[in-house]
Short mmCIF file of C-alpha atoms and ligand atoms in Angstrom, two decimals:
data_model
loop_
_atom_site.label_atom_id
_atom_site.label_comp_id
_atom_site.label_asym_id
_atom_site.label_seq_id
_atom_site.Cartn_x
_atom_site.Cartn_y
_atom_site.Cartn_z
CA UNK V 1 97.17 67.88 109.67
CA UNK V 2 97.07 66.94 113.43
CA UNK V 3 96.51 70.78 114.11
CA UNK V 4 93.35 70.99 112.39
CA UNK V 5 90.48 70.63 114.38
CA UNK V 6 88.38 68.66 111.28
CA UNK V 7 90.66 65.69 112.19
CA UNK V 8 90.99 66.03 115.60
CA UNK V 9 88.87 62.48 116.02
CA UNK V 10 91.51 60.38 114.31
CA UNK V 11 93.95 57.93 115.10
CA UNK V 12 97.88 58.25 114.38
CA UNK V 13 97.08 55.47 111.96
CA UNK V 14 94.13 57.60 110.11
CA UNK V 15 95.97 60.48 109.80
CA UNK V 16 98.94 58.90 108.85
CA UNK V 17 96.47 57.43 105.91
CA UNK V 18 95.15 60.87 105.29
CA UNK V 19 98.79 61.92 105.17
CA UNK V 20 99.38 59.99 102.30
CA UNK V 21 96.78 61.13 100.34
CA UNK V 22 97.97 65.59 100.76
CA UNK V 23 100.05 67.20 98.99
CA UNK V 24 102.05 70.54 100.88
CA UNK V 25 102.54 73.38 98.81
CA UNK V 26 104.44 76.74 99.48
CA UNK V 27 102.80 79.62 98.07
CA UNK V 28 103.77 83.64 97.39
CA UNK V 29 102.04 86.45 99.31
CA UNK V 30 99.12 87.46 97.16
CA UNK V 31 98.63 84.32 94.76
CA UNK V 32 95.16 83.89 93.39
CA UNK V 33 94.42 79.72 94.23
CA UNK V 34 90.98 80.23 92.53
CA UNK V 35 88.68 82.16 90.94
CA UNK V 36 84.67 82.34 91.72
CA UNK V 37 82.95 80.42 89.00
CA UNK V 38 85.71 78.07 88.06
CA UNK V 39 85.27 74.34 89.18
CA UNK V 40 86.60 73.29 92.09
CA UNK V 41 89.13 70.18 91.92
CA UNK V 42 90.58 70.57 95.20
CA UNK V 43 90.10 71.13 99.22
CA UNK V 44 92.37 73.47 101.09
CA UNK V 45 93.89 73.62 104.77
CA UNK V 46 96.05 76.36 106.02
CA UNK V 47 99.27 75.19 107.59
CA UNK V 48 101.16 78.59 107.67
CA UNK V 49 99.90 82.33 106.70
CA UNK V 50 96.17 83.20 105.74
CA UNK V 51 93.86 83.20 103.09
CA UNK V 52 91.17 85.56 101.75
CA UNK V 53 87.78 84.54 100.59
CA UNK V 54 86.35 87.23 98.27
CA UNK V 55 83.78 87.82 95.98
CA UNK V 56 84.19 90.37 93.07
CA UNK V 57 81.57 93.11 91.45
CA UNK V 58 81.20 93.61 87.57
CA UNK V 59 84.03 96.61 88.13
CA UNK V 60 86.10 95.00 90.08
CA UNK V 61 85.37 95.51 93.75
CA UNK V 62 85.44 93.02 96.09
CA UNK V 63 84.15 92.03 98.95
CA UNK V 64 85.89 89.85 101.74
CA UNK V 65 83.82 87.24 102.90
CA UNK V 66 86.00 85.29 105.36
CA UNK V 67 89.74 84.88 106.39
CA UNK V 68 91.61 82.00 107.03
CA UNK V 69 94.12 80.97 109.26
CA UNK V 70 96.46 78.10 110.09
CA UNK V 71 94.41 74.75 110.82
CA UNK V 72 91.21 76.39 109.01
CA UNK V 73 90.39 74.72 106.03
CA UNK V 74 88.48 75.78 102.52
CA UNK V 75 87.22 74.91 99.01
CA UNK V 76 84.61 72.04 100.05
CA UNK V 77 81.68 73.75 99.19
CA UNK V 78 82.02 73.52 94.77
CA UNK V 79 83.21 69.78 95.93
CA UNK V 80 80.41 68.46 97.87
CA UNK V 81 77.56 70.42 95.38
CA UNK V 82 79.48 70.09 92.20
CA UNK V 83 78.95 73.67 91.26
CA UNK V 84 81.61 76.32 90.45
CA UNK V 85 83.51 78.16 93.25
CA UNK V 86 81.58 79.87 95.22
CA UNK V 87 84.43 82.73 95.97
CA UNK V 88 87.78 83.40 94.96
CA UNK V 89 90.77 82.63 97.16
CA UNK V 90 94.35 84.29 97.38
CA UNK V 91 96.74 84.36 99.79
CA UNK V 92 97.44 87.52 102.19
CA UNK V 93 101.12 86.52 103.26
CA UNK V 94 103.27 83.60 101.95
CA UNK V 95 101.81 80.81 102.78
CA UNK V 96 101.92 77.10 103.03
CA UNK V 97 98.97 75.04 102.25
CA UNK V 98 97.94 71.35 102.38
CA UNK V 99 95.82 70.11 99.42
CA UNK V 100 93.46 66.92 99.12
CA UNK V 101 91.78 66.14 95.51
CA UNK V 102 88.42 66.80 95.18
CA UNK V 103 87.88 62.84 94.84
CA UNK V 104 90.35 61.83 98.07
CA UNK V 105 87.85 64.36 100.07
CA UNK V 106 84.34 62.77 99.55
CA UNK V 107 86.13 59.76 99.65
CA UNK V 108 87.33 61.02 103.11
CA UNK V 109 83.38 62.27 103.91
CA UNK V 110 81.86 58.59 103.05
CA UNK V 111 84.53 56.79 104.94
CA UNK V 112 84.47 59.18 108.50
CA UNK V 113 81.57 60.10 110.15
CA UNK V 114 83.84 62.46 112.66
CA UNK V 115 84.98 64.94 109.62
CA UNK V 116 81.64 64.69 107.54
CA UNK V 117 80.27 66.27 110.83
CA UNK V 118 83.38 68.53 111.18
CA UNK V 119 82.19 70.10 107.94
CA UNK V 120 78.39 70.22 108.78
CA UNK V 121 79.36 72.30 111.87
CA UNK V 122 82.09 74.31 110.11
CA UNK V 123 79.06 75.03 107.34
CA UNK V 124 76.55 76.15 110.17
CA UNK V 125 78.90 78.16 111.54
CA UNK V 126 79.68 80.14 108.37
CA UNK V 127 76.13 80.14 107.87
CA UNK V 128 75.49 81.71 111.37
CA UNK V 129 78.43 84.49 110.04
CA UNK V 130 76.97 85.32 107.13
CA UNK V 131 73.43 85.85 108.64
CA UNK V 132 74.72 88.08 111.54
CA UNK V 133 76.59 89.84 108.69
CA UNK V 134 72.72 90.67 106.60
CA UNK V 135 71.81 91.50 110.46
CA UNK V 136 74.35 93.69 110.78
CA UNK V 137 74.09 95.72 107.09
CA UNK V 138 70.37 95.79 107.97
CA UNK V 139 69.76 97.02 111.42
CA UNK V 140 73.59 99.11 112.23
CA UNK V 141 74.57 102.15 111.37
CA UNK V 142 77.70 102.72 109.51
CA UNK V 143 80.32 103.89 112.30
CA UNK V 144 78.80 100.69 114.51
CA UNK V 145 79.39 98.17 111.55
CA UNK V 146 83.33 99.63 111.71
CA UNK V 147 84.02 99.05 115.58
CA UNK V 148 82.27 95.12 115.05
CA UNK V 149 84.43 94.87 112.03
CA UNK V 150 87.35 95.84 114.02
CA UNK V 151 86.77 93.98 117.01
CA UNK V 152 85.95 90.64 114.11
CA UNK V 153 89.55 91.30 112.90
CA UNK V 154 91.01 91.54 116.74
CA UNK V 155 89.41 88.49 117.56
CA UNK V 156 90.16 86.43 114.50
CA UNK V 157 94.28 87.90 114.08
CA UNK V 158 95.50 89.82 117.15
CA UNK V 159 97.45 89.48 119.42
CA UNK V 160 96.21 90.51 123.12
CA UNK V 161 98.74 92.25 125.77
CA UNK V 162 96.69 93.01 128.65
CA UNK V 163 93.79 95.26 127.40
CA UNK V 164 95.79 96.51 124.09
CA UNK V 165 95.32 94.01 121.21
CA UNK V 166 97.88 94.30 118.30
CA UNK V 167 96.52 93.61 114.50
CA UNK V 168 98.82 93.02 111.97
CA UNK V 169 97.69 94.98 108.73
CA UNK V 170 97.49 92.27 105.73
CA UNK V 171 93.70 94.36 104.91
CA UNK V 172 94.34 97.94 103.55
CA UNK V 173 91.65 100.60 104.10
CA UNK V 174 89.50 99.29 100.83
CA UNK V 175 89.12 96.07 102.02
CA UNK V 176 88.25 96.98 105.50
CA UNK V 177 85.45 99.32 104.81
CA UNK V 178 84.64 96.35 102.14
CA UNK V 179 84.49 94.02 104.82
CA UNK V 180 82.26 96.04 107.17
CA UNK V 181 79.84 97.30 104.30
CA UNK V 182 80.86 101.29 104.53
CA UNK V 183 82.56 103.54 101.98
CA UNK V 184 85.97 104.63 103.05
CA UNK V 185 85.62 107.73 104.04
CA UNK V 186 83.13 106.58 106.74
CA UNK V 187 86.23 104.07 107.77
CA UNK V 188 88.34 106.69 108.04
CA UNK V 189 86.42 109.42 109.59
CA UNK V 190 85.84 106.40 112.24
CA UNK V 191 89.12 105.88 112.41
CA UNK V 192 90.24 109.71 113.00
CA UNK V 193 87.75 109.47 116.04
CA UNK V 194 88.98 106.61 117.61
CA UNK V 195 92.43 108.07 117.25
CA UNK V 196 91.50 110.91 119.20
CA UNK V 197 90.15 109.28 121.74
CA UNK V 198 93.27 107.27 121.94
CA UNK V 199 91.31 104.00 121.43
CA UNK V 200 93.03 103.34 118.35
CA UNK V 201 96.64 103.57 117.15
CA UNK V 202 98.21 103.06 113.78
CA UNK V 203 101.09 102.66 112.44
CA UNK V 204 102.02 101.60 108.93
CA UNK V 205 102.28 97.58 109.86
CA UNK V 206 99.22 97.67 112.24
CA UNK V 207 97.07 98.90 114.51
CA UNK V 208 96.65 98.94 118.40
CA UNK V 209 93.41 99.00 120.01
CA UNK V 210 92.26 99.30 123.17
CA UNK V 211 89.64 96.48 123.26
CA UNK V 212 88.11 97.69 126.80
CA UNK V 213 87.18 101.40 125.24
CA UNK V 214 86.40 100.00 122.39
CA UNK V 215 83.41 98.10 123.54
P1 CMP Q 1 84.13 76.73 97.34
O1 CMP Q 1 82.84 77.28 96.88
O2 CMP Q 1 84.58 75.41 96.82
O3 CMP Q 1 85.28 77.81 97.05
C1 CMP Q 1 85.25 79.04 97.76
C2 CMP Q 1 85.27 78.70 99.23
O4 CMP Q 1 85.21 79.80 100.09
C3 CMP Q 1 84.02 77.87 99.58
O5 CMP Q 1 84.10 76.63 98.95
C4 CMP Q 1 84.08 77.93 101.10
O6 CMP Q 1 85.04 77.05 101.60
C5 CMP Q 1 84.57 79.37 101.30
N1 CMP Q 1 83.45 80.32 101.50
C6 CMP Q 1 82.53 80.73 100.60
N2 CMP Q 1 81.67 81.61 101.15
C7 CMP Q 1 82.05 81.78 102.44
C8 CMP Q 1 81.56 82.56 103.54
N3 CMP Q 1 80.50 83.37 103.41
N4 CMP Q 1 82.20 82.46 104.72
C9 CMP Q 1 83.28 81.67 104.85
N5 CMP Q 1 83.79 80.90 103.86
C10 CMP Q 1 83.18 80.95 102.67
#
């Protein structure tokens, strides 16, 4: 828990309290940790592996709303309102993840100033997301909300070797044109282009993109 930036204020002492109070829990690639709807009873942390937040459609479809990585953390929302989840939650590799009970968390809230406003910052940020995201769906065109998903997923999981930034597939095609609002055969005529242009590369594990062209 040192490695999350929510407790970065604390002392050894308080996060060897908060210590006390998690529980560490290995988890298979692709295990549903909640559903949207259902209550919440505990907050989340990512110590190794990532998480996807989605929300699902009457048929089935979903929609990713936000990934998470190691030292991100989850799940406080239904916790600090009392209302269902507000997403569902499954893992996109195996995964290890640190748990505090929805009771131990306010508890943590009322007693520390320094996470309460960890939170309130981590909610405006998600806030600022999501209304860049209506922005975006609004005012771009399809093959422009592809290249900022892209460049979202390059940011948030690649890794950068000079001007070539390697992305390790966890999405596959349906949740990437999910993720940027476009059917799939807009993602993959986008795709095709940037491939010829030799912007893009794929392979069956990931992709390679030239971040400089790309822009
Ligand atoms: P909770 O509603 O308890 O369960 C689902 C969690 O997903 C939620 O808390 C937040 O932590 C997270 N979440 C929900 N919506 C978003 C979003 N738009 N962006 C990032 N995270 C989200």
């Amino acid at each position: 828990i040192k490695k999350v930036p929510l407790f970065a204020q604390l002392s050894e002492l308080q996060l060897q309290a908060i210590a006390q109070i998690c529980s560490r829990k290995p988890f298979k690639s692709s295990t549903l940790l909640f559903s949207e709807k259902e209550l919440g009873s505990d907050f989340y942390m990512v110590s190794s592996g990532s998480v996807k937040i989605y929300t699902t459609s009457g048929n089935g479809e979903e929609k990713i709303l936000s990934i998470f990585k190691p030292g991100e953390s989850f799940g406080e929302l239904s916790l600090i309102d009392g209302k269902p989840r507000s997403a569902s939650a499954k893992t996109l590799e195996d995964s290890t993840l640190v748990m505090i009970s929805g009771t131990a968390f306010l508890e943590l809230l009322r007693n520390h100033f320094d996470i309460t406003l960890g939170i309130m910052q981590e909610l405006s940020h998600r806030l600022r997301d999501t209304n860049q995201h209506v922005h975006d769906l609004t005012f771009l065109d399809a093959r422009t909300r592809v290249i900022k998903s892209l460049i979202k997923l390059a940011n948030k999981q690649g890794v950068r070797n000079g001007n070539t930034i390697t992305i390790k597939l966890m999405l596959n095609f349906d949740e990437i044109s999910q993720m940027a609002g476009v059917q799939k055969a807009t993602l993959m005529q986008v795709i095709r282009d940037l491939e010829e242009k030799q912007i893009l590369a794929i392979s069956p594990s990931e992709f390679k993109l030239d971040l400089a062209k790309l822009r």
